[in-house]
CSV table of C-alpha atoms and ligand atoms in Angstrom, one decimal:
chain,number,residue,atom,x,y,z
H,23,UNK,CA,-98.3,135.6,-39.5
H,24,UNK,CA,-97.1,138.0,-36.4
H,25,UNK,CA,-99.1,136.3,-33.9
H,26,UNK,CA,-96.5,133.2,-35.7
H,27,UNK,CA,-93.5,135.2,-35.3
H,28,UNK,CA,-94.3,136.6,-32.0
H,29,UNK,CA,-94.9,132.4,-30.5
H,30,UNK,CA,-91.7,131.3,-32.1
H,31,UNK,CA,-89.7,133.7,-30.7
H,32,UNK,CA,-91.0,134.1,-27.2
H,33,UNK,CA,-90.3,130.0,-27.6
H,34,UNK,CA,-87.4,130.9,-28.7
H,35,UNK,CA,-86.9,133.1,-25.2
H,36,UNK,CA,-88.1,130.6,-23.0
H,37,UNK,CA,-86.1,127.4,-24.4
H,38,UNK,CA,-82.8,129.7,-23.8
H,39,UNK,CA,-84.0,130.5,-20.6
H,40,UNK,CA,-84.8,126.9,-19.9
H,41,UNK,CA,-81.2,126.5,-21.3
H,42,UNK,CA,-79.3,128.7,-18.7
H,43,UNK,CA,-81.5,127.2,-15.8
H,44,UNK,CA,-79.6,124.0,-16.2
H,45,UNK,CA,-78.3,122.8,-13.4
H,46,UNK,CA,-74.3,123.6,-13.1
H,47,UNK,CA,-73.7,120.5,-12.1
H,48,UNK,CA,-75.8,118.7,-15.6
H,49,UNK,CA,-72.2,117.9,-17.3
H,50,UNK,CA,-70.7,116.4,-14.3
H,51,UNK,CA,-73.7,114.2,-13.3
H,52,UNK,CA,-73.5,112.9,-16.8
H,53,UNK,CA,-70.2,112.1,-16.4
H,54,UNK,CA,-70.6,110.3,-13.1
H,55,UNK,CA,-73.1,108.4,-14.4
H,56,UNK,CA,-71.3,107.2,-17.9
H,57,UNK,CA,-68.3,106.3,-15.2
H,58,UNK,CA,-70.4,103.8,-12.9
H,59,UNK,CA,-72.0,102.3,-15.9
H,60,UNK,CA,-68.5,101.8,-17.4
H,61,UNK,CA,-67.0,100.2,-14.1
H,62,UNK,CA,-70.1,98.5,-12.7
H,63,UNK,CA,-69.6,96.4,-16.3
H,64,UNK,CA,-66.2,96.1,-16.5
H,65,UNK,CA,-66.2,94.2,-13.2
H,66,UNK,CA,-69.7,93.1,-13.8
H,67,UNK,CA,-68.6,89.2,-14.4
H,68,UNK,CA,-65.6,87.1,-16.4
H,69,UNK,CA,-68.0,86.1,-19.2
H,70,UNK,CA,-67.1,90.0,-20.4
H,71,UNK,CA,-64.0,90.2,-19.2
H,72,UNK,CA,-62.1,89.9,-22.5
H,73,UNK,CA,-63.9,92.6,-23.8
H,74,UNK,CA,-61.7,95.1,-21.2
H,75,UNK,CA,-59.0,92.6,-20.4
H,76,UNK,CA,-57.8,91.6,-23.7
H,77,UNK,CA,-54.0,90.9,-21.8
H,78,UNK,CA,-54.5,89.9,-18.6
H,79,UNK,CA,-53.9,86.4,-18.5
H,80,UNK,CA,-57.5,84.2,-17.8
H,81,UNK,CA,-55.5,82.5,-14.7
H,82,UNK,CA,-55.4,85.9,-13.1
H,83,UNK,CA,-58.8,86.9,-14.3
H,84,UNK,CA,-60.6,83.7,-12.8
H,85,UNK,CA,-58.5,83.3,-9.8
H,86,UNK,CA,-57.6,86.6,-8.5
H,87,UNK,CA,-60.5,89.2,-9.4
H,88,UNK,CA,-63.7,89.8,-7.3
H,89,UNK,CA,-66.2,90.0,-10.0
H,90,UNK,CA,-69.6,91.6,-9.3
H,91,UNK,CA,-68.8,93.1,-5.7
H,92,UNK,CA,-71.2,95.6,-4.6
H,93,UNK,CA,-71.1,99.3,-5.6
H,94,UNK,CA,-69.4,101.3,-2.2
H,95,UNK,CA,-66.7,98.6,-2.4
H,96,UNK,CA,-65.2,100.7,-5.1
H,97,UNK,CA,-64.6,103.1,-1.8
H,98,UNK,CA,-61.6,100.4,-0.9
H,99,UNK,CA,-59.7,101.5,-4.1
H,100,UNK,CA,-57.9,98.1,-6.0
H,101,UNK,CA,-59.0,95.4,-2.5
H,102,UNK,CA,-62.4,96.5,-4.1
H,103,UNK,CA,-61.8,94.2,-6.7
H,104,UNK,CA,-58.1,92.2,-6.7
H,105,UNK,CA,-58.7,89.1,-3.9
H,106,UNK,CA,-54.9,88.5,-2.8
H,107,UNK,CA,-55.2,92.8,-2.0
H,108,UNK,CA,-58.4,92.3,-0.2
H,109,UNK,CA,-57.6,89.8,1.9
H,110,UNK,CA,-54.2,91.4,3.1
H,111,UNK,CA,-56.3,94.8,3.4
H,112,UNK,CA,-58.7,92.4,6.4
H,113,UNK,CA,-56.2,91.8,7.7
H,114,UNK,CA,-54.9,94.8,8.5
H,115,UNK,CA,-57.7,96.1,9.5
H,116,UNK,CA,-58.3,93.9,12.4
H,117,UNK,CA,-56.0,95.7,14.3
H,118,UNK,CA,-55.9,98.8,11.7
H,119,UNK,CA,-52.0,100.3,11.9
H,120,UNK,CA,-53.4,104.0,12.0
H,121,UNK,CA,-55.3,104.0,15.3
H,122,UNK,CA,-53.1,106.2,16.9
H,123,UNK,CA,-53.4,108.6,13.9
H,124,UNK,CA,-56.7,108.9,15.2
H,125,UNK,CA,-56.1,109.8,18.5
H,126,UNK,CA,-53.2,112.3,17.8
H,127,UNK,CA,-55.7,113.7,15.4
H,128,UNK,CA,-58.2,113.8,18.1
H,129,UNK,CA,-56.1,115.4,21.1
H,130,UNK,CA,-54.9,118.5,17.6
H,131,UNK,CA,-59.1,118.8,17.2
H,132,UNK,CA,-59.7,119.6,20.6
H,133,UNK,CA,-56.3,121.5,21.2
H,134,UNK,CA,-56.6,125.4,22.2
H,135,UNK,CA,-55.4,127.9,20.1
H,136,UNK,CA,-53.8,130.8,21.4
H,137,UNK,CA,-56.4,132.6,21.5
H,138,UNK,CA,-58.4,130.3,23.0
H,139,UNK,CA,-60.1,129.0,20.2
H,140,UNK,CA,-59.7,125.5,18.7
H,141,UNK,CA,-60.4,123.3,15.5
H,142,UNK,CA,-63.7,122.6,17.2
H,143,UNK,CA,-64.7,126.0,16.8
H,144,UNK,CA,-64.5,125.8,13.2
H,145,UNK,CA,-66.1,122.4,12.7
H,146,UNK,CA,-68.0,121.4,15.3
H,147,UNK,CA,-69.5,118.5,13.9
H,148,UNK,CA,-66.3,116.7,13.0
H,149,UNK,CA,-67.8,114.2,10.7
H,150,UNK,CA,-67.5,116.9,7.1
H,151,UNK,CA,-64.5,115.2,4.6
H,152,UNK,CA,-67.4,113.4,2.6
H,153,UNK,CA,-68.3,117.8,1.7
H,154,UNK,CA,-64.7,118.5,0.6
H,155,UNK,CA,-63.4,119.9,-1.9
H,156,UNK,CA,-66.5,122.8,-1.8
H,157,UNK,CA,-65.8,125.3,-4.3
H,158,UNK,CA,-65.8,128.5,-2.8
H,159,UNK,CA,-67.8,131.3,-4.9
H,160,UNK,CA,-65.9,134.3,-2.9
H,161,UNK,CA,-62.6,133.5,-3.9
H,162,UNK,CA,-63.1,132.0,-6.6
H,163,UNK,CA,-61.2,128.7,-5.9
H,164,UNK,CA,-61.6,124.9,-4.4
H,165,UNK,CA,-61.1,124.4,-1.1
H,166,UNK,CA,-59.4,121.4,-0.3
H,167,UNK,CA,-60.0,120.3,3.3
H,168,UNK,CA,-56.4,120.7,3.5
H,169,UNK,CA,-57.6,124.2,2.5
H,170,UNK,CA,-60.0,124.7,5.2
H,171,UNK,CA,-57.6,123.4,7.8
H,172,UNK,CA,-55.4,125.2,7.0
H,173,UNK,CA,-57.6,128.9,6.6
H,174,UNK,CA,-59.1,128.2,10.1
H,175,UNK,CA,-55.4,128.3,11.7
H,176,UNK,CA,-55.2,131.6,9.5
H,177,UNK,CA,-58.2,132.9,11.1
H,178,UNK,CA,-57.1,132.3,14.1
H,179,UNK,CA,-53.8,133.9,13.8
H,180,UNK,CA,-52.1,130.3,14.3
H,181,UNK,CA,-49.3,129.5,11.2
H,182,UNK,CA,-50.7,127.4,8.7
H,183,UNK,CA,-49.5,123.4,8.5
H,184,UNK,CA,-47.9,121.6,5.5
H,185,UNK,CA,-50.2,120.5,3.9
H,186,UNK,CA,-48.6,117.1,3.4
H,187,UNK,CA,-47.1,117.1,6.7
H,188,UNK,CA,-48.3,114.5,9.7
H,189,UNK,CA,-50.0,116.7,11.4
H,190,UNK,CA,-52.6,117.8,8.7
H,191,UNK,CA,-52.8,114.1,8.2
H,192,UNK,CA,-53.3,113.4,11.8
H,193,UNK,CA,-56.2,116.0,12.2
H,194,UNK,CA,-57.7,114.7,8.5
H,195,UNK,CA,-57.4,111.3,10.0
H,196,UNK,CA,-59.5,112.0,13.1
H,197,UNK,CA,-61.8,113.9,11.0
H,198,UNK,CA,-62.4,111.1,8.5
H,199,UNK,CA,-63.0,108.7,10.6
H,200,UNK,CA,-65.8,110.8,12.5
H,201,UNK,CA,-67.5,110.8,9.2
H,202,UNK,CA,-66.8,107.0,8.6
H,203,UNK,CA,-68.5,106.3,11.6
H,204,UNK,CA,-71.3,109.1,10.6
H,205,UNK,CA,-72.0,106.5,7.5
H,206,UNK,CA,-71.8,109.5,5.3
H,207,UNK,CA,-71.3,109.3,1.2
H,208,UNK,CA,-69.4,111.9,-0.7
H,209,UNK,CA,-71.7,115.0,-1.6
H,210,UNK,CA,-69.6,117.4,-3.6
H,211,UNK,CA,-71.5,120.0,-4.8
H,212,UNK,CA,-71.2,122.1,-8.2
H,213,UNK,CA,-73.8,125.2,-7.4
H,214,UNK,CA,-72.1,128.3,-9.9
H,215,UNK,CA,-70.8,128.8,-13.3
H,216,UNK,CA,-67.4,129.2,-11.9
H,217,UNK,CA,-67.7,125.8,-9.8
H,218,UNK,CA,-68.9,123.9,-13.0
H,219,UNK,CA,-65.5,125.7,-14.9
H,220,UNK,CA,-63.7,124.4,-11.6
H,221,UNK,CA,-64.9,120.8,-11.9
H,222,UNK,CA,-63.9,120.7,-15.9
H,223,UNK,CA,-60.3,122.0,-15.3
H,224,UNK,CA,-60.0,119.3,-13.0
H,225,UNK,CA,-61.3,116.5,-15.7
H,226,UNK,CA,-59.1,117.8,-18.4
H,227,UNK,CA,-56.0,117.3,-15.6
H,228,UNK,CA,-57.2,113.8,-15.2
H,229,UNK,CA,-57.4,112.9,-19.2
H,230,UNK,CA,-54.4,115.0,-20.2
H,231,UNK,CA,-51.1,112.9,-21.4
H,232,UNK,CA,-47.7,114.3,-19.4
H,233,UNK,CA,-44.8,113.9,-18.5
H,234,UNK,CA,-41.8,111.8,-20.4
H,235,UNK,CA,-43.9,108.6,-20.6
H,236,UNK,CA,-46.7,110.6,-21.8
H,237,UNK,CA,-49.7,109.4,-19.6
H,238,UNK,CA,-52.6,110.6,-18.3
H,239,UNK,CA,-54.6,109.6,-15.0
H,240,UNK,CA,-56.9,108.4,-17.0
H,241,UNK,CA,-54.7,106.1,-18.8
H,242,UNK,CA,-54.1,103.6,-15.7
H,243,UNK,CA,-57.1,104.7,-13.5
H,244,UNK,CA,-60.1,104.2,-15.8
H,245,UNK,CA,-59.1,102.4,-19.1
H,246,UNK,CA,-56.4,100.9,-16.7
H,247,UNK,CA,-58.7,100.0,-13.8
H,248,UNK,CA,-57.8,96.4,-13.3
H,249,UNK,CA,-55.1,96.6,-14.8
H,250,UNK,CA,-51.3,96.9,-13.2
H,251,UNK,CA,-47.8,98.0,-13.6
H,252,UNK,CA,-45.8,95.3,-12.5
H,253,UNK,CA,-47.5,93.9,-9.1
H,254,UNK,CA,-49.3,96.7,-8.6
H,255,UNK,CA,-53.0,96.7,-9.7
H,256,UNK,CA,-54.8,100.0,-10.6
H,257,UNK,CA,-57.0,101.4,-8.8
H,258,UNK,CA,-60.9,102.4,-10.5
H,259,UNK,CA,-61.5,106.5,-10.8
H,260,UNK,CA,-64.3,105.7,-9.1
H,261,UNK,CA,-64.4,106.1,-4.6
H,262,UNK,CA,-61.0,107.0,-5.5
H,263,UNK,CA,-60.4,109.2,-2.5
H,264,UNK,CA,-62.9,108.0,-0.5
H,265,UNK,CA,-60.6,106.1,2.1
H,266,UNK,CA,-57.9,109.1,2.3
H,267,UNK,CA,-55.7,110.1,4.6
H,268,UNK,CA,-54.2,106.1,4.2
H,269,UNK,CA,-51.9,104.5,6.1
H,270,UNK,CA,-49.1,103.4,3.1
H,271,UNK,CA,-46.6,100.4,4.5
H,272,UNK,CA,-44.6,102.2,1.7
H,273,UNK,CA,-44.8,105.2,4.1
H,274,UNK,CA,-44.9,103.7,7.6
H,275,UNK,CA,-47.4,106.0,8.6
H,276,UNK,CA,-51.1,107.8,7.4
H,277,UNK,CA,-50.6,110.5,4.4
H,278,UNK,CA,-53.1,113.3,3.3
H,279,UNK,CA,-54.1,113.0,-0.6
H,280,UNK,CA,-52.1,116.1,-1.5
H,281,UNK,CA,-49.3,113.5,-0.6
H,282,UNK,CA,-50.3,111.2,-2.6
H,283,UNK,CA,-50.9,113.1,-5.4
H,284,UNK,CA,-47.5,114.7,-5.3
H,285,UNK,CA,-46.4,111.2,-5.7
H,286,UNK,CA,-48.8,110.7,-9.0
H,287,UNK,CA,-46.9,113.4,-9.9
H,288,UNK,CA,-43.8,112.4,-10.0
H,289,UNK,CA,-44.5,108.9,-10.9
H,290,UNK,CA,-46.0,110.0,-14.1
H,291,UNK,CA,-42.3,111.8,-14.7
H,292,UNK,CA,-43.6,114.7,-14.0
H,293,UNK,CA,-42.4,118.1,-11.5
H,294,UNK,CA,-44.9,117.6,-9.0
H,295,UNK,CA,-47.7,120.2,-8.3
H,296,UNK,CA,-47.7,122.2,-5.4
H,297,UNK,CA,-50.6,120.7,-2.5
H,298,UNK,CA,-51.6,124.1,-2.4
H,299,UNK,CA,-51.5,124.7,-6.1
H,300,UNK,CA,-55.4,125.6,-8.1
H,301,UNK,CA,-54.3,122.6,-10.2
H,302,UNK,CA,-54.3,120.4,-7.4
H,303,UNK,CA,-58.1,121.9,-6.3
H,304,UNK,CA,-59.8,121.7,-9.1
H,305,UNK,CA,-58.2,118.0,-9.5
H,306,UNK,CA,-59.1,116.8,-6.5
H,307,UNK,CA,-62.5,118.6,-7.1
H,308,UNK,CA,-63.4,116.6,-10.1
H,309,UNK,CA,-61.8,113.0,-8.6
H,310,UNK,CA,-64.1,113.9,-5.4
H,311,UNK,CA,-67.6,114.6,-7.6
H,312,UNK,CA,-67.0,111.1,-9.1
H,313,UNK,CA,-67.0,109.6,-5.7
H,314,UNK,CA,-70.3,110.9,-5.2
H,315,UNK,CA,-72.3,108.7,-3.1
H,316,UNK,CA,-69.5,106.5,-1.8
H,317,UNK,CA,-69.2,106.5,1.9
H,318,UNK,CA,-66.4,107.8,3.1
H,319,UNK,CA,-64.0,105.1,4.7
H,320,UNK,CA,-61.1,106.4,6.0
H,321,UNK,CA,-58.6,106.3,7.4
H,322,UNK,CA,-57.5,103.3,5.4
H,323,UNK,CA,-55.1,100.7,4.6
H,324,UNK,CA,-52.8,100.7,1.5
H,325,UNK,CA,-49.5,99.2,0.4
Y,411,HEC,C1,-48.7,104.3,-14.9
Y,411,HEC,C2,-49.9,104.2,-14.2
Y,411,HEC,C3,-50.4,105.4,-13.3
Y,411,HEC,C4,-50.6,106.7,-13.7
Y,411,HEC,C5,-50.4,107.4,-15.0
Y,411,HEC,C6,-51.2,107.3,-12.5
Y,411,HEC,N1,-51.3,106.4,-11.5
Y,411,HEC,FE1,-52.2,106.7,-9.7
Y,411,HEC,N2,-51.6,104.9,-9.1
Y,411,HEC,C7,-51.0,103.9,-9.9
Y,411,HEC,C8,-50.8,102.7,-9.1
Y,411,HEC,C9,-50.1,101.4,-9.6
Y,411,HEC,C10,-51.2,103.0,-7.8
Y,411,HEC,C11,-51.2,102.1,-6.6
Y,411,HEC,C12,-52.3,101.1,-6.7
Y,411,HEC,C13,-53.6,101.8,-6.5
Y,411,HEC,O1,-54.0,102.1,-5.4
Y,411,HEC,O2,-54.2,102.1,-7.6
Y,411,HEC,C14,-51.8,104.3,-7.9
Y,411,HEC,C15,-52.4,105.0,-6.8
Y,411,HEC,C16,-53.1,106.2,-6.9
Y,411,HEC,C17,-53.9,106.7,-5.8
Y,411,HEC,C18,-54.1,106.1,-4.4
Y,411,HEC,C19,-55.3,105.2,-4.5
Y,411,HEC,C20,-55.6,104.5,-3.2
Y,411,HEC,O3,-56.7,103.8,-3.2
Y,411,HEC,O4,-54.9,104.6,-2.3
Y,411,HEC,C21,-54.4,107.9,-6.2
Y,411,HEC,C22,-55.2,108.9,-5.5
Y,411,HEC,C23,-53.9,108.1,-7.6
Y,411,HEC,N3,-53.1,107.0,-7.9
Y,411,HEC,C24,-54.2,109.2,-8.4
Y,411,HEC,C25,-53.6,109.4,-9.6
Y,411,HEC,C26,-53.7,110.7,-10.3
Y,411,HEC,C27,-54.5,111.8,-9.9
Y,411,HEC,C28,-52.9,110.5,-11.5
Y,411,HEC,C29,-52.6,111.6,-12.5
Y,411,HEC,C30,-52.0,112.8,-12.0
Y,411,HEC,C31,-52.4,109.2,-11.4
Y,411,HEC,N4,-52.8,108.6,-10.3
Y,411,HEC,C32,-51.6,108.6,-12.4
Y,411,HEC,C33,-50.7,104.0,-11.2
Y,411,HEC,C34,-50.8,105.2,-12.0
C-alpha cells in the first residue's frame, strides 16, 4: 500500500516535472503548424474552394488564383497566390524600384560613427532580419530590429532614428537583402517563460476586434486570406513579413514594417500604435514566429 502511494506520487513528481520542461515555444509551434495546414488547403486546389470562398465569384476563383503554389511563395504576401498581382510583382522586379535603397543602406552600414565605430561593429554579418524580433530576457521586452538599430546608435552615443523614417528603412533594406541573398528562413525563437507570454500578447493583438468597424487582423489576414476589400486582395498571416522593408507605389519609396503597421492601424479605424510601443513588439513577434521557415525576401515590391 505505501510502496503504492510512494510510486504514484513520485509519478505524480515526475509528470509535473516533465510538464514544466516543455518547451516554451510548445504553444506557438502548435499554432504554426494548425496555420500552414489551414492555408496550404485553402489554396490547395478549386475543387475546395467553395468550402473557404463561399462569395468570391467562380470567374475570379478559376481565372485569377494560383492554386497549389509552393510553400515559401507565401513569403511574396497576396502575388503568392492572386495571378494579375504576380505578374505585375515580375515585373517589377526585373529592374526592382528599390535598388538604390540598397545602396543608401549600404554606404549608412559601413558609415563611421563618431566615435569611430559603425553599424558593422554591431552586426558584422549583415545577413540577421530572418532572427528579428528576439525577445530579450534582460529587459524584458521584443526587440524589433528597428529596436536593435536603433540601441546600437544608443550605444554608441549616436541619436537614435525614427523608426519609420527612410533611413531605418534604407539600412533595414541593405540588411534584408544580405540575408535574401544568404538564402536564410525566419528563425524566431521563444527560449523563456517571459518570451512565450511575449509571443501570446502578440496573438491576442492579432485576433482581437478594434476599432469603429470592429475588426481584427485576423479577420482579413487569415479567415480573409484570399479574400479583398475592394481591389485589394488580402494577404495570408503566413510569410507575412518576410519581404519587409517594401517598396509601396502607394509610398514611392521602401518602408520599414513599423510603417506599415501604423497604417493597419489606422486602416482598421484605429489611433495607431507607437513603432516603438511593446504592443507593436510583441505583435510583430508573434506575426514573425508564423513566418518561421520562410526565407526572407526582401526588399520587396508592393502596391
Ligand atoms: C479590412 C481588412 C484588413 C484588416 C482588418 C487588416 N488588414 Fe492588413 N492589409 C489589408 C489589405 C487589403 C492589405 C494590402 C494587400 C495585402 O498585402 O494584403 C494589407 C496589408 C497588410 C500588410 C502588408 C503585407 C505585404 O505583403 O506587404 C501587413 C503587414 C498587414 N496588412 C498587417 C495587418 C495587421 C497587423 C493588422 C491588424 C492590426 C491588419 N493588417 C489589419 C487589409 C486588412
Amino acid at each position: 500500500m505505501l510502496s503504492k502511494v510512494i510510486t504514484g506520487s513520485v509519478l505524480t513528481l515526475l509528470s509535473c516535472s516533465l510538464l514544466s520542461a516543455a518547451p516554451y515555444n510548445a504553444q506557438a509551434k502548435k499554432d504554426r503548424a494548425a496555420m500552414i495546414k489551414y492555408m496550404e488547403a485553402k489554396f490547395k486546389n478549386p475543387k475546395t474552394a467553395a468550402k473557404f470562398f463561399p462569395y468570391t465569384p467562380k470567374n475570379e476563383l478559376e481565372h485569377n488564383f494560383i492554386w497549389g503554389f509552393p510553400f515559401q511563395e507565401f513569403g511574396l504576401g497576396d502575388a503568392g497566390y492572386v495571378k494579375s498581382v504576380r505578374a505585375q510583382f515580375d515585373n517589377f522586379m526585373m529592374l526592382p524600384p528599390f535598388y538604390n535603397a540598397v545602396d543608401n543602406g549600404e554606404a549608412l552600414y559601413h558609415k563611421k560613427f563618431a566615435n569611430g565605430n559603425s553599424f558593422a561593429t554591431c552586426f558584422p554579418n549583415p545577413a540577421i532580419t530572418n532572427l528579428y524580433p528576439k525577445f530579450d530576457d534582460k529587459t524584458n521586452r521584443v526587440v524589433t530590429l528597428s529596436e536593435a538599430v536603433n540601441n546600437c546608435l544608443i550605444k554608441n552615443s549616436e541619436s537614435p532614428w525614427k523608426m519609420t523614417g527612410m533611413k531605418m528603412a534604407y539600412l533595414e533594406s541593405y540588411l534584408a537583402s544580405k540575408t535574401t541573398a544568404a538564402g536564410k528562413k525566419f528563425d524566431i525563437k521563444i527560449q523563456s517563460a517571459a518570451a512565450a507570454k511575449a509571443y501570446r500578447r502578440g496573438k491576442i493583438e492579432f485576433y482581437s476586434q478594434r476599432g469603429y468597424l470592429d475588426l481584427s487582423c485576423a479577420t482579413c489576414h487569415v479567415l480573409g486570406a484570399g479574400k479583398r476589400t475592394k481591389a485589394d486582395y488580402h494577404s495570408p498571416l503566413l510569410g507575412m513579413i518576410a519581404g519587409f522593408p517594401v517598396y509601396r507605389l502607394k509610398w514611392g519609396h521602401v518602408g520599414t514594417l513599423e510603417k506599415r503597421l501604423v497604417g493597419c492601424n489606422k486602416n482598421q479605424g484605429e489611433v495607431p500604435h507607437k513603432p516603438n510601443s511593446k504592443w507593436m513588439g510583441d505583435l510583430e513577434y508573434f506575426m514573425a514566429y508564423m513566418s518561421n521557415g520562410i526565407k526572407v525576401n526582401a526588399p520587396s515590391v508592393r502596391k
